[in-house]
Amino acid sequence: MRIQEHPILHFKPGKKVSFIFEGKKMEGYLDEPIAAALVAAGIKVLSYSRKLKRPRGFFCAIGNCSSCLMKVNGIPNVRTCITRLEEGMIIERQC
Amino acid sequence: MKEYDIIVVGGGPAGLAAATTAAKCNANILLVDDGLQLGGQLIKQTHKFFGSTEQFAGIRGIDIAHNFIDEISHLSNIEILTQSTATGFFEDGVLTILEGYNGNRLSKVKPRRLIIATGASENMLSFINNDLPGVYGAGAVQTLMNVYGVIPGRAVLMVGAGNIGLIVSYQLLQAGIEVKAIVEALPCIGGYWVHASKIRRLGIPIYTRCTLKEVKGKEEVESVTICNIDDKFNFIPGSERELSVDTICLAVGLSPLAELLWQAGCEMAYIPELCGYVAKRDENMKTSLDHIYIAGDVAGIEEASSAMVEGQIAGLNAAASLGLYHEKYRELNLAFHRQLLQLRHNEVSESITRGIKKATL
Ligand SMILES: Cc1cc2nc3c(=O)[nH]c(=O)nc-3n(C[C@H](O)[C@H](O)[C@H](O)COP(=O)(O)OP(=O)(O)OC[C@H]3O[C@@H](n4cnc5c(N)ncnc54)[C@H](O)[C@@H]3O)c2cc1C
Ligand code: FES
């Protein structure tokens, strides 16, 4: 979900791009953080913890907490809150 | 290996002020920040600042950031590296930086002076299921909605009625998101009354001596149980209430982000008034190590105005220690110190002043 109207801010999103999340095609905006595009698309669970397989979501947004680590284009442990979205990215949950 | 007169780590208000000031002393500078854009906390602040300085009160944080970024782009002796994390500073004077796609590129640089302005990290709270998706730090909620226009959730419980909790609640309402309630463990509201009354007028309840006990949900937050607490912060049985929310926003304070300073071997001290461990420093922001300076929230949680002035002091003096004296060094240094005193000359700042006294070498 995205903010449609705001009393102070005017959002000027980048170009629309598509990406693949867990095999499904989705859309977001170029250069926004991957994790923001996922939240906007209604995806809250970004990964599962290694041992207990507990769901993990967006938490700090500044690359500090590791809660948003995902596999991006085959590379694991990408901090998706501070990595920009690009056309055609393949994004997967890691566990 | 590339060498610089000064490397500034952190591009929030403190780091930006340090870099621009040092640049005006003709130092060559590298500014490193791990965010997607410069500005630190400022880029998410859409409210008019409560800053006490004549310069910044009444301006939105986001505009202060843009002015800075504009100024910096005109200074040819500052190199900027964003999306890059400084990870360590070693005995041989080398600073390591992780760059590139998920930090898979390690680079090494050598500063003659280092200014650490890494800001703060948000505090966590212990409660059942505090790791479920939908539990956010207040900063993350702000980033999502104010920087990227993304709605974090539909119905929010705000935890903490300090300035950050109150301001972010108001910003949530501006974005059209429902705030069910604000809970505050202390007996009174910590933030300014102007903010609290704005929230109250909009019909959002603020419960004091109340906290959250448990979050429920399978894959994500579905509801929350809040509960009153007594003087000793114990839950009062029977006072539980359940609220249907999909988002918990934690605004329970910040701690200085001081890992680099620990690792570099600066003398550290736990100072409650400054919200955690900070590096001890002299009045010109120099730590116990001659080549490392600090500024901003990493030196003690305060506010953007004082972070900027500390940055100016650190930048001016780090440059001076290399023989790069600003033509008006003495006047400027005096003026900056006077400004800090002025900023801290109020009731709220009394404990900060006490903390700084303890942290001074
Ligand atoms: C909701 C809210 C409202 C506020 N309202 C006001 C107000 O009205 N008035 C006011 O004066 N203040 C206000 N503040 C406080 C103010 O924003 C902060 O005090 C100020 O931003 C601190 O500046 P800083 O430069 O020290 O840190 P920050 O702004 O946190 O910047 C630190 C930067 O360093 C980067 N960084 C950290 N570690 C590394 C590393 N290892 N490598 C590279 N980069 C790194 C971070 O990504 C960040 O960009 C508010 C804060 C919040 C959260
Ligand atoms: S959300 Fe904390 S590291 Fe990305």
Coordinates of C-alpha atoms and ligand atoms in Angstrom, one line a residue:
Chain A
M1 CA 0.0 0.0 0.0
R2 CA 1.2 3.5 -0.8
I3 CA 0.2 6.9 0.5
Q4 CA -2.0 8.5 -2.1
E5 CA -2.4 12.0 -0.5
H6 CA -0.3 13.8 2.0
P7 CA -0.7 17.3 3.5
I8 CA 3.0 18.1 3.3
L9 CA 4.8 15.6 1.1
H10 CA 4.8 15.0 -2.6
F11 CA 6.2 11.8 -3.6
K12 CA 8.1 11.6 -6.9
P13 CA 8.7 7.9 -7.3
G14 CA 11.2 6.7 -9.9
K15 CA 10.3 4.6 -12.9
K16 CA 8.1 1.5 -12.4
V17 CA 10.1 -1.7 -12.6
S18 CA 9.2 -5.3 -12.2
F19 CA 11.0 -7.9 -10.1
I20 CA 10.5 -11.5 -9.1
F21 CA 9.7 -12.3 -5.5
E22 CA 9.6 -16.1 -4.7
G23 CA 8.9 -16.8 -8.3
K24 CA 6.1 -14.3 -8.6
K25 CA 6.3 -11.1 -10.7
M26 CA 5.8 -7.9 -8.8
E27 CA 6.1 -4.2 -9.3
G28 CA 7.9 -1.4 -7.5
Y29 CA 9.8 1.8 -8.1
L30 CA 13.3 2.0 -9.4
D31 CA 15.8 3.0 -6.6
E32 CA 13.5 2.5 -3.7
P33 CA 14.8 0.0 -1.1
I34 CA 13.9 -3.5 -2.0
A35 CA 12.2 -4.0 1.4
A36 CA 10.1 -0.9 1.0
A37 CA 8.8 -2.2 -2.4
L38 CA 7.9 -5.5 -0.7
V39 CA 6.1 -3.9 2.2
A40 CA 4.2 -1.7 -0.4
A41 CA 3.2 -5.0 -2.1
G42 CA 1.9 -6.3 1.1
I43 CA 4.8 -8.7 1.9
K44 CA 5.7 -8.5 5.6
V45 CA 7.7 -11.7 6.0
L46 CA 11.2 -11.2 4.5
S47 CA 12.9 -14.2 5.9
Y48 CA 12.8 -17.0 8.5
S49 CA 15.3 -17.3 11.4
R50 CA 17.9 -20.0 10.9
K51 CA 17.2 -22.2 14.0
L52 CA 13.6 -21.7 15.1
K53 CA 12.3 -20.6 11.6
R54 CA 10.6 -17.6 13.1
P55 CA 9.3 -15.0 10.6
R56 CA 11.4 -11.9 10.2
G57 CA 10.3 -8.5 8.9
F58 CA 11.4 -4.9 8.2
F59 CA 12.6 -3.4 11.5
C60 CA 15.2 -0.7 11.5
A61 CA 15.5 0.6 7.9
I62 CA 19.1 1.7 8.5
G63 CA 21.1 -1.5 8.0
N64 CA 21.6 -2.2 11.6
C65 CA 19.5 -5.1 12.7
S66 CA 19.8 -7.9 10.1
S67 CA 16.1 -8.5 10.2
C68 CA 15.7 -7.8 6.4
L69 CA 18.4 -10.1 5.1
M70 CA 17.3 -11.8 1.8
K71 CA 18.7 -13.5 -1.2
V72 CA 19.0 -11.1 -4.1
N73 CA 20.1 -12.3 -7.6
G74 CA 21.5 -15.4 -5.8
I75 CA 23.5 -13.4 -3.3
P76 CA 22.5 -14.2 0.3
N77 CA 22.4 -11.8 3.3
V78 CA 21.7 -8.7 1.3
R79 CA 20.4 -5.9 3.6
T80 CA 17.3 -5.2 1.6
C81 CA 16.4 -2.0 3.6
I82 CA 19.4 -0.3 2.2
T83 CA 19.7 -1.9 -1.2
R84 CA 18.1 -0.2 -4.2
L85 CA 15.5 -2.0 -6.3
E86 CA 16.4 -2.6 -10.0
E87 CA 14.6 -3.9 -13.0
G88 CA 14.4 -7.7 -13.1
M89 CA 15.9 -8.5 -9.7
I90 CA 15.3 -11.9 -8.3
I91 CA 14.4 -11.7 -4.7
E92 CA 14.0 -14.7 -2.3
R93 CA 13.4 -15.3 1.3
Q94 CA 16.3 -17.0 3.0
C95 CA 16.0 -19.4 6.0
Chain B
M1 CA 46.0 3.3 -0.8
K2 CA 44.2 6.6 -1.0
E3 CA 44.9 9.1 1.8
Y4 CA 42.8 11.9 3.1
D5 CA 43.3 14.7 5.6
I6 CA 40.0 13.9 7.2
I7 CA 37.5 11.1 6.9
V8 CA 34.0 11.7 8.3
V9 CA 32.0 8.6 9.0
G10 CA 28.2 9.3 9.0
G11 CA 26.3 11.8 6.8
G12 CA 23.7 13.0 9.3
P13 CA 23.6 16.6 10.5
A14 CA 26.7 16.2 12.6
G15 CA 28.8 14.6 9.8
L16 CA 27.6 17.0 7.2
A17 CA 28.4 20.0 9.4
A18 CA 31.8 18.5 10.2
A19 CA 32.7 17.9 6.6
T20 CA 31.6 21.3 5.3
T21 CA 33.4 23.1 8.1
A22 CA 36.6 21.2 7.5
A23 CA 36.3 21.7 3.8
K24 CA 36.4 25.4 4.4
C25 CA 39.7 25.0 6.1
N26 CA 41.1 23.5 2.9
A27 CA 41.3 19.9 4.1
N28 CA 40.6 17.2 1.6
I29 CA 37.8 15.0 2.9
L30 CA 36.0 11.8 2.4
L31 CA 32.5 11.5 3.7
V32 CA 31.2 7.9 4.2
D33 CA 27.6 7.0 4.9
D34 CA 25.8 3.7 4.7
G35 CA 22.4 5.1 3.8
L36 CA 20.9 5.3 0.3
Q37 CA 21.1 9.1 0.6
L38 CA 22.9 11.7 2.8
G39 CA 21.0 13.4 5.7
G40 CA 20.8 10.8 8.4
Q41 CA 17.7 11.2 10.6
L42 CA 16.9 14.6 9.0
I43 CA 15.6 13.2 5.7
K44 CA 12.6 11.7 7.5
Q45 CA 11.7 14.7 9.6
T46 CA 8.7 16.4 8.0
H47 CA 7.7 18.4 11.1
K48 CA 8.9 22.0 11.8
F49 CA 11.9 21.6 14.1
F50 CA 11.7 22.4 17.8
G51 CA 15.4 23.4 17.5
S52 CA 16.2 26.3 19.9
T53 CA 18.7 27.9 17.5
E54 CA 17.8 31.1 15.7
Q55 CA 19.0 29.4 12.5
F56 CA 16.9 26.2 12.4
A57 CA 13.8 26.5 14.6
G58 CA 10.7 26.4 12.4
I59 CA 12.4 24.7 9.4
R60 CA 11.4 21.2 8.5
G61 CA 14.3 18.7 9.1
I62 CA 14.0 17.5 5.5
D63 CA 14.7 21.0 4.2
I64 CA 17.7 21.4 6.5
A65 CA 19.1 18.2 4.9
H66 CA 18.5 19.4 1.4
N67 CA 20.3 22.7 2.1
F68 CA 23.3 20.9 3.4
I69 CA 23.4 18.4 0.5
D70 CA 23.2 21.3 -1.9
E71 CA 26.1 23.1 -0.2
I72 CA 28.3 20.0 -0.1
S73 CA 27.9 19.4 -3.8
H74 CA 29.5 22.7 -4.4
L75 CA 32.6 21.9 -2.3
S76 CA 35.1 20.3 -4.6
N77 CA 37.4 19.0 -1.8
I78 CA 34.7 16.7 -0.4
E79 CA 34.4 13.2 -1.9
I80 CA 31.2 11.4 -1.0
L81 CA 30.7 7.7 -0.6
T82 CA 27.1 6.6 0.1
Q83 CA 25.9 3.0 0.6
S84 CA 29.2 2.3 2.2
T85 CA 29.8 1.1 5.8
A86 CA 32.9 1.9 7.7
T87 CA 33.7 -1.3 9.6
G88 CA 37.0 -0.8 11.4
F89 CA 39.9 1.5 12.2
F90 CA 43.2 -0.2 12.8
E91 CA 46.6 0.4 14.4
D92 CA 48.3 1.1 11.1
G93 CA 45.8 4.0 10.6
V94 CA 43.7 2.1 8.0
L95 CA 40.0 2.5 7.8
T96 CA 38.1 -0.4 6.2
I97 CA 35.0 0.3 4.2
L98 CA 32.5 -2.2 2.8
E99 CA 31.0 -0.9 -0.5
G100 CA 29.0 -2.1 -3.4
Y101 CA 26.2 -4.5 -3.8
N102 CA 25.6 -5.7 -0.3
G103 CA 29.0 -4.7 0.8
N104 CA 30.9 -7.3 -1.1
R105 CA 33.7 -5.0 -1.9
L106 CA 36.3 -4.1 0.8
S107 CA 38.3 -1.0 0.4
K108 CA 41.0 0.5 2.6
V109 CA 41.7 4.2 3.0
K110 CA 44.0 6.2 5.3
P111 CA 42.8 9.3 7.1
R112 CA 45.1 11.6 9.0
R113 CA 42.1 12.5 11.2
L114 CA 38.9 10.6 11.7
I115 CA 35.6 12.2 12.7
I116 CA 33.0 9.7 13.9
A117 CA 29.4 10.9 13.5
T118 CA 27.5 7.6 13.3
G119 CA 24.4 8.8 15.2
A120 CA 22.3 6.3 17.2
S121 CA 20.4 3.1 17.1
E122 CA 16.9 2.6 18.4
N123 CA 16.3 0.7 21.6
M124 CA 14.4 -2.6 21.7
L125 CA 11.9 -3.6 24.4
S126 CA 11.3 -7.1 25.7
F127 CA 7.8 -8.5 25.3
I128 CA 6.3 -11.7 24.0
N129 CA 6.7 -12.0 20.2
N130 CA 8.8 -8.9 19.9
D131 CA 10.4 -10.4 16.8
L132 CA 7.2 -10.7 14.7
P133 CA 7.0 -8.8 11.4
G134 CA 4.9 -5.7 12.0
V135 CA 7.0 -4.7 15.0
Y136 CA 9.0 -1.7 13.8
G137 CA 11.4 0.9 15.2
A138 CA 9.9 4.4 14.9
G139 CA 12.7 5.4 12.6
A140 CA 11.8 2.6 10.2
V141 CA 8.2 3.7 10.1
Q142 CA 9.2 7.2 9.4
T143 CA 11.5 6.1 6.6
L144 CA 8.8 4.0 4.9
M145 CA 6.1 6.6 5.0
N146 CA 8.0 9.9 4.8
V147 CA 10.8 9.0 2.4
Y148 CA 9.2 6.4 0.2
G149 CA 5.5 7.0 0.6
V150 CA 4.9 3.4 1.7
I151 CA 2.2 2.6 4.3
P152 CA 3.7 0.3 7.0
G153 CA 0.4 -0.9 8.3
R154 CA -3.3 0.0 8.9
A155 CA -3.6 0.3 12.6
V156 CA -0.7 1.1 14.9
L157 CA 0.1 1.0 18.6
M158 CA 2.8 3.5 19.5
V159 CA 5.0 2.6 22.4
G160 CA 6.6 5.7 24.1
A161 CA 5.2 9.2 24.6
G162 CA 8.5 11.1 24.3
N163 CA 8.9 13.5 21.5
I164 CA 9.7 10.9 18.9
G165 CA 6.6 8.8 19.8
L166 CA 4.4 11.9 19.7
I167 CA 5.8 13.3 16.4
V168 CA 5.7 9.9 14.6
S169 CA 2.1 9.4 15.8
Y170 CA 1.2 12.7 14.3
Q171 CA 3.0 11.8 11.0
L172 CA 1.2 8.5 10.9
L173 CA -2.1 10.3 11.1
Q174 CA -1.0 12.7 8.3
A175 CA -0.4 9.7 6.1
G176 CA -3.9 8.5 6.8
I177 CA -2.9 5.6 9.1
E178 CA -4.9 4.9 12.3
V179 CA -3.1 5.2 15.6
K180 CA -5.1 3.1 18.2
A181 CA -3.3 4.4 21.2
I182 CA 0.0 5.5 22.7
V183 CA 1.3 3.7 25.8
E184 CA 3.9 5.2 28.1
A185 CA 5.5 3.3 31.0
L186 CA 6.3 6.4 33.0
P187 CA 3.7 8.3 35.0
C188 CA 3.8 11.3 32.7
I189 CA 4.3 12.2 29.0
G190 CA 7.9 12.8 28.2
G191 CA 7.5 14.9 25.1
Y192 CA 6.6 18.5 24.7
W193 CA 3.1 19.5 25.4
V194 CA 2.5 21.1 22.0
H195 CA 2.9 17.7 20.4
A196 CA 0.9 15.9 23.1
S197 CA -2.0 18.2 22.9
K198 CA -2.1 18.0 19.1
I199 CA -2.5 14.2 19.4
R200 CA -5.1 14.4 22.2
R201 CA -7.2 16.9 20.2
L202 CA -7.3 14.3 17.4
G203 CA -8.8 11.8 19.9
I204 CA -5.8 9.4 20.2
P205 CA -5.7 8.1 23.8
I206 CA -2.3 8.4 25.6
Y207 CA -2.2 5.8 28.4
T208 CA 0.5 6.5 31.0
R209 CA 1.9 3.8 33.5
C210 CA 0.9 1.4 30.8
T211 CA 3.0 -0.8 28.5
L212 CA 2.6 -3.7 26.1
K213 CA 2.7 -7.2 27.4
E214 CA 2.3 -9.4 24.5
V215 CA 1.9 -9.3 20.7
K216 CA -0.2 -12.0 19.1
G217 CA 0.0 -13.3 15.6
K218 CA 1.3 -16.2 13.6
E219 CA 3.3 -14.8 10.7
E220 CA 2.7 -11.2 11.5
V221 CA 1.3 -8.9 14.2
E222 CA -2.5 -9.4 14.6
S223 CA -3.2 -7.9 18.0
V224 CA -1.6 -6.6 21.1
T225 CA -2.2 -6.9 24.8
I226 CA -1.5 -3.7 26.8
C227 CA -1.4 -3.7 30.6
N228 CA -1.1 -1.1 33.4
I229 CA 2.0 -1.2 35.6
D230 CA 2.7 -0.2 39.1
D231 CA 5.5 2.0 40.6
K232 CA 7.9 -0.8 40.3
F233 CA 7.1 -1.4 36.7
N234 CA 5.3 -4.7 37.4
F235 CA 2.1 -5.6 35.5
I236 CA -1.1 -5.1 37.4
P237 CA -3.1 -8.3 36.9
G238 CA -6.6 -7.8 35.6
S239 CA -5.8 -4.5 33.8
E240 CA -5.0 -6.1 30.5
R241 CA -6.7 -4.8 27.3
E242 CA -6.5 -6.2 23.9
L243 CA -6.2 -3.9 20.8
S244 CA -6.6 -5.0 17.2
V245 CA -3.5 -3.7 15.4
D246 CA -1.2 -4.9 12.7
T247 CA 1.8 -2.6 13.5
I248 CA 3.7 -1.9 16.7
C249 CA 5.9 1.2 16.6
L250 CA 8.7 1.3 19.2
A251 CA 9.8 4.8 20.3
V252 CA 11.6 3.9 23.5
G253 CA 14.8 5.8 23.1
L254 CA 18.0 5.7 21.3
S255 CA 21.5 4.6 22.1
P256 CA 24.8 6.0 20.7
L257 CA 26.1 3.9 17.9
A258 CA 29.6 3.7 19.2
E259 CA 31.0 0.4 17.9
L260 CA 33.7 2.0 15.8
L261 CA 34.9 4.0 18.8
W262 CA 35.1 0.9 21.0
Q263 CA 36.9 -1.0 18.2
A264 CA 39.4 1.8 17.6
G265 CA 40.3 1.8 21.3
C266 CA 38.9 5.1 22.5
E267 CA 38.3 5.5 26.2
M268 CA 34.6 4.9 26.8
A269 CA 32.2 5.6 29.7
Y270 CA 28.7 4.6 30.5
I271 CA 26.8 7.9 31.0
P272 CA 23.0 7.5 31.6
E273 CA 22.4 11.2 30.9
L274 CA 23.8 10.7 27.4
C275 CA 21.8 7.4 26.9
G276 CA 24.6 4.9 26.9
Y277 CA 28.3 4.3 26.3
V278 CA 30.1 7.3 24.8
A279 CA 33.7 8.2 24.0
K280 CA 35.3 10.5 26.5
R281 CA 36.3 13.7 24.8
D282 CA 37.8 17.2 25.4
E283 CA 35.8 20.4 24.8
N284 CA 36.8 20.4 21.1
M285 CA 35.3 16.9 20.6
K286 CA 38.7 15.1 20.5
T287 CA 38.6 11.6 22.0
S288 CA 41.3 10.0 24.1
L289 CA 43.0 9.2 20.8
D290 CA 44.6 12.3 19.2
H291 CA 43.5 11.5 15.7
I292 CA 39.8 10.6 16.4
Y293 CA 37.0 13.2 16.9
I294 CA 33.3 12.7 17.6
A295 CA 30.1 14.7 17.0
G296 CA 26.3 14.3 17.2
D297 CA 24.2 11.5 18.7
V298 CA 27.2 9.2 18.9
A299 CA 28.6 11.6 21.5
G300 CA 25.3 11.6 23.5
I301 CA 21.7 11.6 22.4
E302 CA 20.5 15.1 22.0
E303 CA 19.1 16.9 19.0
A304 CA 20.0 18.0 15.5
S305 CA 20.9 21.6 16.3
S306 CA 23.5 20.7 18.8
A307 CA 24.7 17.8 16.6
M308 CA 25.4 20.3 13.9
V309 CA 27.3 22.6 16.2
E310 CA 29.3 19.7 17.6
G311 CA 30.1 18.8 14.0
Q312 CA 31.3 22.3 13.2
I313 CA 33.6 22.2 16.3
A314 CA 35.0 18.7 15.4
G315 CA 35.6 19.7 11.8
L316 CA 37.2 23.0 12.6
N317 CA 39.5 21.5 15.3
A318 CA 40.4 18.3 13.4
A319 CA 41.6 20.5 10.5
A320 CA 43.4 22.8 12.9
S321 CA 45.3 19.9 14.4
L322 CA 46.7 19.2 11.0
G323 CA 47.9 22.8 10.7
L324 CA 44.9 23.7 8.5
Y325 CA 43.7 26.8 10.4
H326 CA 40.6 28.6 9.3
E327 CA 41.5 32.2 8.8
K328 CA 39.0 33.0 11.6
Y329 CA 39.7 30.0 13.7
R330 CA 39.6 31.7 17.1
E331 CA 36.4 33.6 16.5
L332 CA 34.6 30.7 15.0
N333 CA 35.6 28.3 17.7
L334 CA 34.4 30.7 20.4
A335 CA 31.2 31.4 18.5
F336 CA 30.4 27.6 18.1
H337 CA 31.1 27.0 21.8
R338 CA 28.9 29.9 22.8
Q339 CA 26.1 28.6 20.5
L340 CA 26.3 25.2 22.3
L341 CA 26.0 26.8 25.7
Q342 CA 23.0 28.7 24.5
L343 CA 21.4 25.6 23.1
R344 CA 21.8 23.8 26.3
H345 CA 20.7 26.7 28.5
N346 CA 17.3 25.3 29.4
E347 CA 15.7 22.9 31.9
V348 CA 15.5 20.0 29.5
S349 CA 19.2 20.2 28.8
E350 CA 20.3 20.2 32.4
S351 CA 20.9 16.4 32.5
I352 CA 22.8 16.6 29.2
T353 CA 25.1 19.2 30.6
R354 CA 25.7 17.0 33.6
G355 CA 26.4 14.1 31.3
I356 CA 28.8 16.0 29.2
K357 CA 30.7 17.1 32.3
K358 CA 31.2 13.4 33.2
A359 CA 32.3 12.6 29.7
T360 CA 34.9 15.4 29.5
L361 CA 38.5 14.3 29.6
Ligands
LIG1 C1 11.2 11.4 15.1 C2 12.4 12.3 15.4 C3 12.1 13.6 15.5 C4 13.2 14.5 15.8 N1 12.9 15.8 15.9 C5 13.9 16.7 16.1 C6 13.6 18.1 16.2 O1 12.5 18.6 16.0 N2 14.6 19.0 16.5 C7 15.9 18.5 16.6 O2 16.8 19.3 16.9 N3 16.2 17.2 16.6 C8 15.2 16.3 16.3 N4 15.5 14.9 16.3 C9 16.8 14.4 16.6 C10 17.8 14.5 15.4 O3 17.3 14.0 14.3 C11 19.1 13.8 15.8 O4 19.6 14.2 17.0 C12 20.2 14.1 14.8 O5 19.8 13.6 13.5 C13 21.5 13.4 15.1 O6 22.5 13.7 14.1 P1 23.7 12.7 13.8 O7 24.4 13.3 12.6 O8 24.5 12.6 15.1 O9 23.1 11.3 13.5 P2 22.2 10.7 12.4 O10 21.2 11.7 11.9 O11 21.6 9.4 13.0 O12 23.2 10.3 11.2 C14 24.2 9.3 11.3 C15 24.5 8.7 9.9 O13 25.6 7.9 10.0 C16 25.4 6.7 9.2 N5 26.2 5.6 9.7 C17 26.1 5.0 10.9 N6 27.1 4.1 11.1 C18 27.8 4.1 9.9 C19 29.0 3.4 9.5 N7 29.6 2.5 10.2 N8 29.5 3.7 8.2 C20 28.9 4.6 7.5 N9 27.8 5.3 7.9 C21 27.3 5.1 9.1 C22 23.9 6.5 9.3 O14 23.4 5.7 8.3 C23 23.4 7.9 9.3 O15 23.1 8.4 8.0 C24 14.5 14.0 16.0 C25 14.7 12.6 15.8 C26 13.7 11.8 15.5 C27 14.0 10.3 15.4
FES2 S1 15.7 -3.6 8.6 FE1 17.3 -3.6 10.0 S2 19.0 -4.2 8.7 FE2 17.4 -3.9 7.3

